[in-house]
Amino acid sequence: MSNVPVAVVTGSNKGIGLAIVRALCKQFPGDVYMTSRDAGRGQAAVAQLQQEGLRPLFHQLDIDDLQSIRALRDFLKEKYGGLNVLVNNAGIAFKVQDTTPFAVQAEVTLKTNFFGTRNVCTELLPIMKPYGRVVNVSSMVSSSALAGCSQELQQKFRSDTITEDELVQLMTKFVEDTKKNVHEKEGWPNTAYGVSKIGVTVLSRIQARLLNEQRKGDHILLNACCPGWVRTDMAGPQATKSPDEGAETPVYLALLPSSADAPHGQFVSDKTVRPW
Ligand code: NAP
């Protein structure tokens, strides 16, 4: 078994994920895994970074596929005895002009952004090593979507005692409410992506609390963040940040020094803790 520290970035064959892998290859003292749901796209991206003189490693990972997540977990356990850095970056967003029915957009978006990310956490958080760092890439849109929720929902999502099961029930209810076309009446904002990212931010707050309760001595730090508005296939060419600039906050959180005890359980953008 290797004693080399190991970092994994989900959905990193392009966009912000690829830029996070690039920065970690330069700054993280260990093995850095680019992961992609499609091995061909992943290998092409590895070759791109190799041309820049970097040496990322590759493992397949589709966060919608529990078997794929478990295969990565077993590989990491066997080869490294665990994991030091996990960046949950993989995500999807329908374009504004997309005519797919809203209920379908809600189901598909929540499936990857919330349920897929949660499944990765469920499988990989137990193998995080002491002083591990976990970064869940959310979005500022989670904050604006929260502001668009009913007072009752806002209170639930801001609660310091909400459980993961309760959050899963709420995310499931959103999808069901869109199918019945009652989501606005039930207090939800009209954004599937926004609700999925509320889920990611609240999940991060819950997971950080559980780490405090169950593994305090392990000094693991877990945060949600927004990369900013970044020029990728998701956000388009008008966005203000380059992918490398978008990677800065996630990488800062991934490389928090072992002496740090904060931020933890926070929502961070531009390396600054934001109110939730
Ligand atoms: P992007 O260029 O579209 O890249 C998304 C990445 O996620 C791609 O590698 C994609 O793989 C991967 N992915 C999607 N579904 C996956 C799955 N089921 N399993 C594994 N990988 C999957 O988007 P981006 O702008 O870099 O976004 C990265 C993250 O930042 C997302 O979580 C996004 O919500 C968040 N974010 C972006 C912005 C922005 O302005 N760009 C702002 C706030 C937050 P494929 O190539 O196979 O599709």
mmCIF file of C-alpha atoms and ligand atoms in Angstrom:
data_model
loop_
_atom_site.group_PDB
_atom_site.id
_atom_site.type_symbol
_atom_site.label_atom_id
_atom_site.label_comp_id
_atom_site.label_asym_id
_atom_site.label_seq_id
_atom_site.Cartn_x
_atom_site.Cartn_y
_atom_site.Cartn_z
ATOM 1 C CA MET A 1 0.000 0.000 0.000
ATOM 2 C CA SER A 2 1.263 3.466 -0.910
ATOM 3 C CA ASN A 3 1.822 6.105 1.774
ATOM 4 C CA VAL A 4 1.694 8.866 -0.835
ATOM 5 C CA PRO A 5 -1.098 11.423 -0.165
ATOM 6 C CA VAL A 6 -3.889 11.242 -2.727
ATOM 7 C CA ALA A 7 -6.398 13.759 -4.093
ATOM 8 C CA VAL A 8 -9.492 13.094 -6.237
ATOM 9 C CA VAL A 9 -11.481 15.629 -8.276
ATOM 10 C CA THR A 10 -14.863 14.562 -9.663
ATOM 11 C CA GLY A 11 -15.991 15.632 -13.143
ATOM 12 C CA SER A 12 -12.535 16.906 -14.025
ATOM 13 C CA ASN A 13 -12.113 16.182 -17.736
ATOM 14 C CA LYS A 14 -12.980 19.822 -18.532
ATOM 15 C CA GLY A 15 -13.979 23.181 -17.099
ATOM 16 C CA ILE A 16 -13.312 24.097 -13.474
ATOM 17 C CA GLY A 17 -12.567 20.477 -12.525
ATOM 18 C CA LEU A 18 -9.748 20.270 -15.060
ATOM 19 C CA ALA A 19 -8.327 23.564 -13.737
ATOM 20 C CA ILE A 20 -8.514 22.219 -10.160
ATOM 21 C CA VAL A 21 -6.538 19.130 -11.227
ATOM 22 C CA ARG A 22 -3.993 21.385 -12.967
ATOM 23 C CA ALA A 23 -3.501 23.485 -9.815
ATOM 24 C CA LEU A 24 -3.336 20.437 -7.529
ATOM 25 C CA CYS A 25 -0.723 18.808 -9.798
ATOM 26 C CA LYS A 26 1.405 21.906 -9.168
ATOM 27 C CA GLN A 27 0.704 22.339 -5.449
ATOM 28 C CA PHE A 28 -0.451 19.069 -3.831
ATOM 29 C CA PRO A 29 2.388 16.895 -2.504
ATOM 30 C CA GLY A 30 1.021 13.561 -3.751
ATOM 31 C CA ASP A 31 -0.952 11.745 -6.428
ATOM 32 C CA VAL A 32 -3.765 13.704 -8.107
ATOM 33 C CA TYR A 33 -6.585 11.798 -9.798
ATOM 34 C CA MET A 34 -8.523 13.315 -12.632
ATOM 35 C CA THR A 35 -11.825 11.450 -12.875
ATOM 36 C CA SER A 36 -14.356 11.400 -15.686
ATOM 37 C CA ARG A 37 -17.508 9.426 -16.409
ATOM 38 C CA ASP A 38 -16.163 8.820 -19.923
ATOM 39 C CA ALA A 39 -12.707 7.209 -19.996
ATOM 40 C CA GLY A 40 -11.969 8.570 -23.481
ATOM 41 C CA ARG A 41 -12.690 12.193 -22.517
ATOM 42 C CA GLY A 42 -10.700 11.659 -19.321
ATOM 43 C CA GLN A 43 -7.636 10.246 -21.071
ATOM 44 C CA ALA A 44 -7.720 13.117 -23.586
ATOM 45 C CA ALA A 45 -7.727 15.615 -20.712
ATOM 46 C CA VAL A 46 -4.868 13.767 -18.981
ATOM 47 C CA ALA A 47 -2.901 14.016 -22.247
ATOM 48 C CA GLN A 48 -3.624 17.758 -22.358
ATOM 49 C CA LEU A 49 -2.130 18.268 -18.878
ATOM 50 C CA GLN A 50 0.807 15.988 -19.723
ATOM 51 C CA GLN A 51 1.597 18.352 -22.580
ATOM 52 C CA GLU A 52 1.835 21.074 -19.930
ATOM 53 C CA GLY A 53 4.437 18.949 -18.119
ATOM 54 C CA LEU A 54 2.037 17.742 -15.397
ATOM 55 C CA ARG A 55 1.436 14.169 -14.261
ATOM 56 C CA PRO A 56 -2.197 13.612 -13.274
ATOM 57 C CA LEU A 57 -3.413 10.035 -12.812
ATOM 58 C CA PHE A 58 -6.797 8.844 -14.047
ATOM 59 C CA HIS A 59 -9.727 6.843 -12.688
ATOM 60 C CA GLN A 60 -13.188 6.451 -14.184
ATOM 61 C CA LEU A 61 -16.013 7.912 -12.059
ATOM 62 C CA ASP A 62 -19.664 8.486 -12.942
ATOM 63 C CA ILE A 63 -21.280 10.022 -9.861
ATOM 64 C CA ASP A 64 -24.709 8.847 -11.107
ATOM 65 C CA ASP A 65 -23.514 5.234 -10.860
ATOM 66 C CA LEU A 66 -23.110 3.695 -7.405
ATOM 67 C CA GLN A 67 -21.017 0.826 -8.780
ATOM 68 C CA SER A 68 -18.601 3.287 -10.340
ATOM 69 C CA ILE A 69 -18.314 5.204 -7.045
ATOM 70 C CA ARG A 70 -17.700 1.986 -5.104
ATOM 71 C CA ALA A 71 -15.071 0.821 -7.604
ATOM 72 C CA LEU A 72 -13.161 4.074 -6.987
ATOM 73 C CA ARG A 73 -13.572 3.682 -3.219
ATOM 74 C CA ASP A 74 -12.209 0.106 -3.314
ATOM 75 C CA PHE A 75 -9.293 1.202 -5.513
ATOM 76 C CA LEU A 76 -8.386 4.056 -3.136
ATOM 77 C CA LYS A 77 -8.659 1.814 -0.067
ATOM 78 C CA GLU A 78 -6.481 -0.849 -1.587
ATOM 79 C CA LYS A 79 -3.832 1.362 -3.182
ATOM 80 C CA TYR A 80 -3.635 4.208 -0.631
ATOM 81 C CA GLY A 81 -5.516 3.010 2.458
ATOM 82 C CA GLY A 82 -7.882 5.987 2.096
ATOM 83 C CA LEU A 83 -8.101 9.489 0.679
ATOM 84 C CA ASN A 84 -6.593 12.862 1.658
ATOM 85 C CA VAL A 85 -8.423 15.365 -0.575
ATOM 86 C CA LEU A 86 -11.839 15.054 -2.216
ATOM 87 C CA VAL A 87 -13.219 17.777 -4.484
ATOM 88 C CA ASN A 88 -16.852 17.155 -5.443
ATOM 89 C CA ASN A 89 -16.920 19.266 -8.600
ATOM 90 C CA ALA A 90 -19.037 17.243 -11.068
ATOM 91 C CA GLY A 91 -22.295 18.948 -11.912
ATOM 92 C CA ILE A 92 -24.787 19.710 -14.649
ATOM 93 C CA ALA A 93 -27.068 22.586 -15.592
ATOM 94 C CA PHE A 94 -29.726 22.871 -18.289
ATOM 95 C CA LYS A 95 -29.347 25.938 -20.474
ATOM 96 C CA VAL A 96 -31.869 28.719 -19.864
ATOM 97 C CA GLN A 97 -33.359 28.278 -23.343
ATOM 98 C CA ASP A 98 -33.698 24.470 -22.957
ATOM 99 C CA THR A 99 -37.304 23.423 -23.563
ATOM 100 C CA THR A 100 -37.126 20.145 -21.592
ATOM 101 C CA PRO A 101 -40.146 20.094 -19.227
ATOM 102 C CA PHE A 102 -39.277 21.623 -15.851
ATOM 103 C CA ALA A 103 -40.146 18.422 -13.949
ATOM 104 C CA VAL A 104 -37.647 16.471 -16.085
ATOM 105 C CA GLN A 105 -35.001 19.159 -15.592
ATOM 106 C CA ALA A 106 -35.631 18.968 -11.844
ATOM 107 C CA GLU A 107 -35.263 15.192 -11.697
ATOM 108 C CA VAL A 108 -32.157 15.057 -13.894
ATOM 109 C CA THR A 109 -30.430 18.015 -12.211
ATOM 110 C CA LEU A 110 -31.110 16.801 -8.668
ATOM 111 C CA LYS A 111 -30.014 13.284 -9.620
ATOM 112 C CA THR A 112 -26.457 14.360 -10.408
ATOM 113 C CA ASN A 113 -25.879 17.566 -8.451
ATOM 114 C CA PHE A 114 -27.461 16.499 -5.180
ATOM 115 C CA PHE A 115 -28.006 12.729 -5.084
ATOM 116 C CA GLY A 116 -24.829 11.874 -7.030
ATOM 117 C CA THR A 117 -22.689 14.184 -4.897
ATOM 118 C CA ARG A 118 -24.295 12.748 -1.756
ATOM 119 C CA ASN A 119 -23.566 9.180 -2.902
ATOM 120 C CA VAL A 120 -19.902 10.072 -3.466
ATOM 121 C CA CYS A 121 -19.776 11.517 0.055
ATOM 122 C CA THR A 122 -21.516 8.492 1.567
ATOM 123 C CA GLU A 123 -18.933 6.154 0.022
ATOM 124 C CA LEU A 124 -15.769 8.256 0.291
ATOM 125 C CA LEU A 125 -16.103 10.265 3.536
ATOM 126 C CA PRO A 126 -15.601 7.112 5.661
ATOM 127 C CA ILE A 127 -12.179 6.566 4.019
ATOM 128 C CA MET A 128 -10.995 10.183 4.463
ATOM 129 C CA LYS A 129 -7.691 10.181 6.330
ATOM 130 C CA PRO A 130 -6.925 12.443 9.320
ATOM 131 C CA TYR A 131 -6.363 16.056 8.223
ATOM 132 C CA GLY A 132 -8.379 15.277 5.076
ATOM 133 C CA ARG A 133 -9.968 18.113 3.119
ATOM 134 C CA VAL A 134 -13.357 17.881 1.398
ATOM 135 C CA VAL A 135 -14.626 20.566 -0.978
ATOM 136 C CA ASN A 136 -18.178 20.481 -2.329
ATOM 137 C CA VAL A 137 -18.528 22.804 -5.314
ATOM 138 C CA SER A 138 -21.874 24.531 -4.883
ATOM 139 C CA SER A 139 -22.787 27.962 -6.250
ATOM 140 C CA MET A 140 -23.832 31.469 -5.228
ATOM 141 C CA VAL A 141 -27.056 30.440 -6.917
ATOM 142 C CA SER A 142 -27.687 28.297 -3.810
ATOM 143 C CA SER A 143 -27.900 31.539 -1.790
ATOM 144 C CA SER A 144 -30.195 33.321 -4.247
ATOM 145 C CA ALA A 145 -32.384 30.207 -4.541
ATOM 146 C CA LEU A 146 -32.548 30.033 -0.724
ATOM 147 C CA ALA A 147 -33.770 33.634 -0.671
ATOM 148 C CA GLY A 148 -36.479 32.595 -3.157
ATOM 149 C CA CYS A 149 -37.787 29.821 -0.856
ATOM 150 C CA SER A 150 -40.752 30.240 1.499
ATOM 151 C CA GLN A 151 -39.919 31.336 5.066
ATOM 152 C CA GLU A 152 -40.700 27.806 6.230
ATOM 153 C CA LEU A 153 -38.246 26.219 3.783
ATOM 154 C CA GLN A 154 -35.587 28.857 4.505
ATOM 155 C CA GLN A 155 -35.836 28.049 8.194
ATOM 156 C CA LYS A 156 -35.378 24.333 7.489
ATOM 157 C CA PHE A 157 -32.395 24.874 5.191
ATOM 158 C CA ARG A 158 -30.709 27.231 7.664
ATOM 159 C CA SER A 159 -31.366 24.937 10.634
ATOM 160 C CA ASP A 160 -28.367 23.751 12.645
ATOM 161 C CA THR A 161 -30.152 20.520 13.474
ATOM 162 C CA ILE A 162 -31.533 19.409 10.078
ATOM 163 C CA THR A 163 -30.515 15.792 9.398
ATOM 164 C CA GLU A 164 -29.290 14.264 6.148
ATOM 165 C CA ASP A 165 -32.488 12.182 5.961
ATOM 166 C CA GLU A 166 -34.613 15.322 6.319
ATOM 167 C CA LEU A 167 -32.601 17.047 3.588
ATOM 168 C CA VAL A 168 -33.010 14.038 1.273
ATOM 169 C CA GLN A 169 -36.771 14.097 1.937
ATOM 170 C CA LEU A 170 -36.923 17.798 1.042
ATOM 171 C CA MET A 171 -34.913 17.331 -2.172
ATOM 172 C CA THR A 172 -37.152 14.387 -3.115
ATOM 173 C CA LYS A 173 -40.241 16.466 -2.343
ATOM 174 C CA PHE A 174 -39.035 19.228 -4.669
ATOM 175 C CA VAL A 175 -38.814 16.765 -7.573
ATOM 176 C CA GLU A 176 -42.238 15.314 -6.736
ATOM 177 C CA ASP A 177 -43.749 18.816 -6.409
ATOM 178 C CA THR A 178 -42.464 19.773 -9.884
ATOM 179 C CA LYS A 179 -44.134 16.659 -11.332
ATOM 180 C CA LYS A 180 -47.445 17.788 -9.836
ATOM 181 C CA ASN A 181 -46.689 21.386 -10.862
ATOM 182 C CA VAL A 182 -47.224 22.551 -7.284
ATOM 183 C CA HIS A 183 -43.597 23.456 -6.493
ATOM 184 C CA GLU A 184 -44.217 27.219 -6.381
ATOM 185 C CA LYS A 185 -47.310 26.787 -4.228
ATOM 186 C CA GLU A 186 -45.178 24.596 -1.936
ATOM 187 C CA GLY A 187 -42.668 27.415 -1.478
ATOM 188 C CA TRP A 188 -39.915 26.389 -3.923
ATOM 189 C CA PRO A 189 -38.098 28.802 -6.242
ATOM 190 C CA ASN A 190 -38.398 28.206 -9.983
ATOM 191 C CA THR A 191 -34.846 26.899 -10.425
ATOM 192 C CA ALA A 192 -33.880 23.230 -10.455
ATOM 193 C CA TYR A 193 -30.155 24.051 -10.513
ATOM 194 C CA GLY A 194 -30.607 26.461 -7.593
ATOM 195 C CA VAL A 195 -32.459 23.896 -5.485
ATOM 196 C CA SER A 196 -29.834 21.234 -6.306
ATOM 197 C CA LYS A 197 -27.124 23.599 -5.043
ATOM 198 C CA ILE A 198 -29.122 24.448 -1.896
ATOM 199 C CA GLY A 199 -28.913 20.700 -1.366
ATOM 200 C CA VAL A 200 -25.117 20.699 -1.833
ATOM 201 C CA THR A 201 -24.561 23.627 0.559
ATOM 202 C CA VAL A 202 -26.885 22.255 3.258
ATOM 203 C CA LEU A 203 -25.417 18.751 2.865
ATOM 204 C CA SER A 204 -21.967 20.247 3.497
ATOM 205 C CA ARG A 205 -23.170 21.950 6.692
ATOM 206 C CA ILE A 206 -24.662 18.661 7.911
ATOM 207 C CA GLN A 207 -21.575 16.622 7.035
ATOM 208 C CA ALA A 208 -19.263 19.064 8.798
ATOM 209 C CA ARG A 209 -21.436 18.822 11.907
ATOM 210 C CA LEU A 210 -21.295 15.000 11.767
ATOM 211 C CA LEU A 211 -17.496 15.128 11.454
ATOM 212 C CA ASN A 212 -17.427 17.324 14.581
ATOM 213 C CA GLU A 213 -19.602 14.835 16.428
ATOM 214 C CA GLN A 214 -18.011 11.601 15.231
ATOM 215 C CA ARG A 215 -14.408 12.283 14.161
ATOM 216 C CA LYS A 216 -13.353 15.464 15.944
ATOM 217 C CA GLY A 217 -9.807 14.184 16.556
ATOM 218 C CA ASP A 218 -9.238 13.606 12.841
ATOM 219 C CA HIS A 219 -9.101 17.348 12.021
ATOM 220 C CA ILE A 220 -10.924 16.879 8.708
ATOM 221 C CA LEU A 221 -12.189 20.161 7.191
ATOM 222 C CA LEU A 222 -15.210 20.097 4.864
ATOM 223 C CA ASN A 223 -16.705 23.122 3.102
ATOM 224 C CA ALA A 224 -18.995 24.148 0.263
ATOM 225 C CA CYS A 225 -17.879 26.853 -2.138
ATOM 226 C CA CYS A 226 -18.711 28.924 -5.181
ATOM 227 C CA PRO A 227 -15.985 29.139 -7.845
ATOM 228 C CA GLY A 228 -17.414 32.392 -9.213
ATOM 229 C CA TRP A 229 -18.840 32.915 -12.694
ATOM 230 C CA VAL A 230 -16.475 30.921 -14.867
ATOM 231 C CA ARG A 231 -16.030 30.564 -18.640
ATOM 232 C CA THR A 232 -16.858 26.886 -19.169
ATOM 233 C CA ASP A 233 -19.290 24.896 -21.290
ATOM 234 C CA MET A 234 -21.765 25.312 -18.426
ATOM 235 C CA ALA A 235 -21.630 29.097 -18.012
ATOM 236 C CA GLY A 236 -20.524 30.187 -21.503
ATOM 237 C CA PRO A 237 -17.974 32.652 -22.868
ATOM 238 C CA GLN A 238 -19.407 35.807 -21.224
ATOM 239 C CA ALA A 239 -18.487 34.699 -17.695
ATOM 240 C CA THR A 240 -15.940 36.809 -15.839
ATOM 241 C CA LYS A 241 -13.388 34.253 -14.610
ATOM 242 C CA SER A 242 -11.085 31.883 -16.469
ATOM 243 C CA PRO A 243 -11.259 28.220 -15.353
ATOM 244 C CA ASP A 244 -7.899 28.631 -13.554
ATOM 245 C CA GLU A 245 -9.320 31.629 -11.646
ATOM 246 C CA GLY A 246 -12.452 29.608 -10.881
ATOM 247 C CA ALA A 247 -10.259 26.874 -9.408
ATOM 248 C CA GLU A 248 -8.668 29.226 -6.859
ATOM 249 C CA THR A 249 -11.231 28.989 -4.053
ATOM 250 C CA PRO A 250 -11.783 25.199 -4.353
ATOM 251 C CA VAL A 251 -8.001 24.665 -4.381
ATOM 252 C CA TYR A 252 -7.518 26.997 -1.390
ATOM 253 C CA LEU A 253 -10.045 24.868 0.548
ATOM 254 C CA ALA A 254 -8.476 21.604 -0.677
ATOM 255 C CA LEU A 255 -5.025 22.712 0.521
ATOM 256 C CA LEU A 256 -5.913 24.243 3.917
ATOM 257 C CA PRO A 257 -2.800 23.537 6.020
ATOM 258 C CA SER A 258 -2.814 20.886 8.754
ATOM 259 C CA SER A 259 -2.541 23.690 11.344
ATOM 260 C CA ALA A 260 -5.899 25.159 10.211
ATOM 261 C CA ASP A 261 -9.104 24.444 12.129
ATOM 262 C CA ALA A 262 -11.295 26.684 9.925
ATOM 263 C CA PRO A 263 -13.156 27.235 7.714
ATOM 264 C CA HIS A 264 -15.259 24.147 8.354
ATOM 265 C CA GLY A 265 -18.913 23.611 7.432
ATOM 266 C CA GLN A 266 -18.975 26.990 5.683
ATOM 267 C CA PHE A 267 -20.039 28.362 2.329
ATOM 268 C CA VAL A 268 -16.994 30.086 0.832
ATOM 269 C CA SER A 269 -16.509 32.264 -2.238
ATOM 270 C CA ASP A 270 -13.451 34.288 -3.226
ATOM 271 C CA LYS A 271 -11.728 32.565 -0.266
ATOM 272 C CA THR A 272 -14.156 34.330 2.078
ATOM 273 C CA VAL A 273 -16.796 32.748 4.337
ATOM 274 C CA ARG A 274 -20.266 33.923 3.294
ATOM 275 C CA PRO A 275 -23.385 34.053 5.456
ATOM 276 C CA TRP A 276 -25.944 31.306 4.779
HETATM 277 P P1 NAP B 1 -18.653 21.963 -17.142
HETATM 278 O O1 NAP B 1 -17.583 22.609 -17.922
HETATM 279 O O2 NAP B 1 -19.955 21.629 -17.790
HETATM 280 O O3 NAP B 1 -18.036 20.632 -16.498
HETATM 281 C C1 NAP B 1 -18.817 19.786 -15.718
HETATM 282 C C2 NAP B 1 -18.034 18.527 -15.452
HETATM 283 O O4 NAP B 1 -18.850 17.636 -14.658
HETATM 284 C C3 NAP B 1 -17.692 17.768 -16.750
HETATM 285 O O5 NAP B 1 -16.424 17.160 -16.601
HETATM 286 C C4 NAP B 1 -18.774 16.705 -16.789
HETATM 287 O O6 NAP B 1 -18.409 15.562 -17.528
HETATM 288 C C5 NAP B 1 -18.869 16.391 -15.319
HETATM 289 N N1 NAP B 1 -20.058 15.593 -14.991
HETATM 290 C C6 NAP B 1 -21.359 15.877 -15.229
HETATM 291 N N2 NAP B 1 -22.123 14.862 -14.805
HETATM 292 C C7 NAP B 1 -21.291 13.913 -14.297
HETATM 293 C C8 NAP B 1 -21.473 12.641 -13.728
HETATM 294 N N3 NAP B 1 -22.680 12.083 -13.597
HETATM 295 N N4 NAP B 1 -20.383 11.963 -13.271
HETATM 296 C C9 NAP B 1 -19.157 12.486 -13.399
HETATM 297 N N5 NAP B 1 -18.918 13.680 -13.974
HETATM 298 C C10 NAP B 1 -19.972 14.379 -14.409
HETATM 299 O O7 NAP B 1 -19.043 22.819 -15.870
HETATM 300 P P2 NAP B 1 -18.159 23.754 -14.900
HETATM 301 O O8 NAP B 1 -18.580 25.156 -15.123
HETATM 302 O O9 NAP B 1 -16.718 23.385 -14.962
HETATM 303 O O10 NAP B 1 -18.779 23.320 -13.483
HETATM 304 C C11 NAP B 1 -18.045 22.622 -12.492
HETATM 305 C C12 NAP B 1 -18.781 22.780 -11.177
HETATM 306 O O11 NAP B 1 -18.824 24.166 -10.811
HETATM 307 C C13 NAP B 1 -20.247 22.335 -11.233
HETATM 308 O O12 NAP B 1 -20.595 21.696 -10.023
HETATM 309 C C14 NAP B 1 -20.996 23.646 -11.400
HETATM 310 O O13 NAP B 1 -22.330 23.545 -10.943
HETATM 311 C C15 NAP B 1 -20.158 24.559 -10.540
HETATM 312 N N6 NAP B 1 -20.307 25.990 -10.819
HETATM 313 C C16 NAP B 1 -19.949 26.510 -12.027
HETATM 314 C C17 NAP B 1 -20.069 27.887 -12.240
HETATM 315 C C18 NAP B 1 -19.649 28.518 -13.535
HETATM 316 O O14 NAP B 1 -19.810 29.759 -13.679
HETATM 317 N N7 NAP B 1 -19.112 27.781 -14.505
HETATM 318 C C19 NAP B 1 -20.564 28.725 -11.228
HETATM 319 C C20 NAP B 1 -20.921 28.171 -10.003
HETATM 320 C C21 NAP B 1 -20.769 26.796 -9.803
HETATM 321 P P3 NAP B 1 -18.792 15.381 -19.103
HETATM 322 O O15 NAP B 1 -17.719 16.065 -19.886
HETATM 323 O O16 NAP B 1 -18.799 13.890 -19.252
HETATM 324 O O17 NAP B 1 -20.146 16.001 -19.316
#
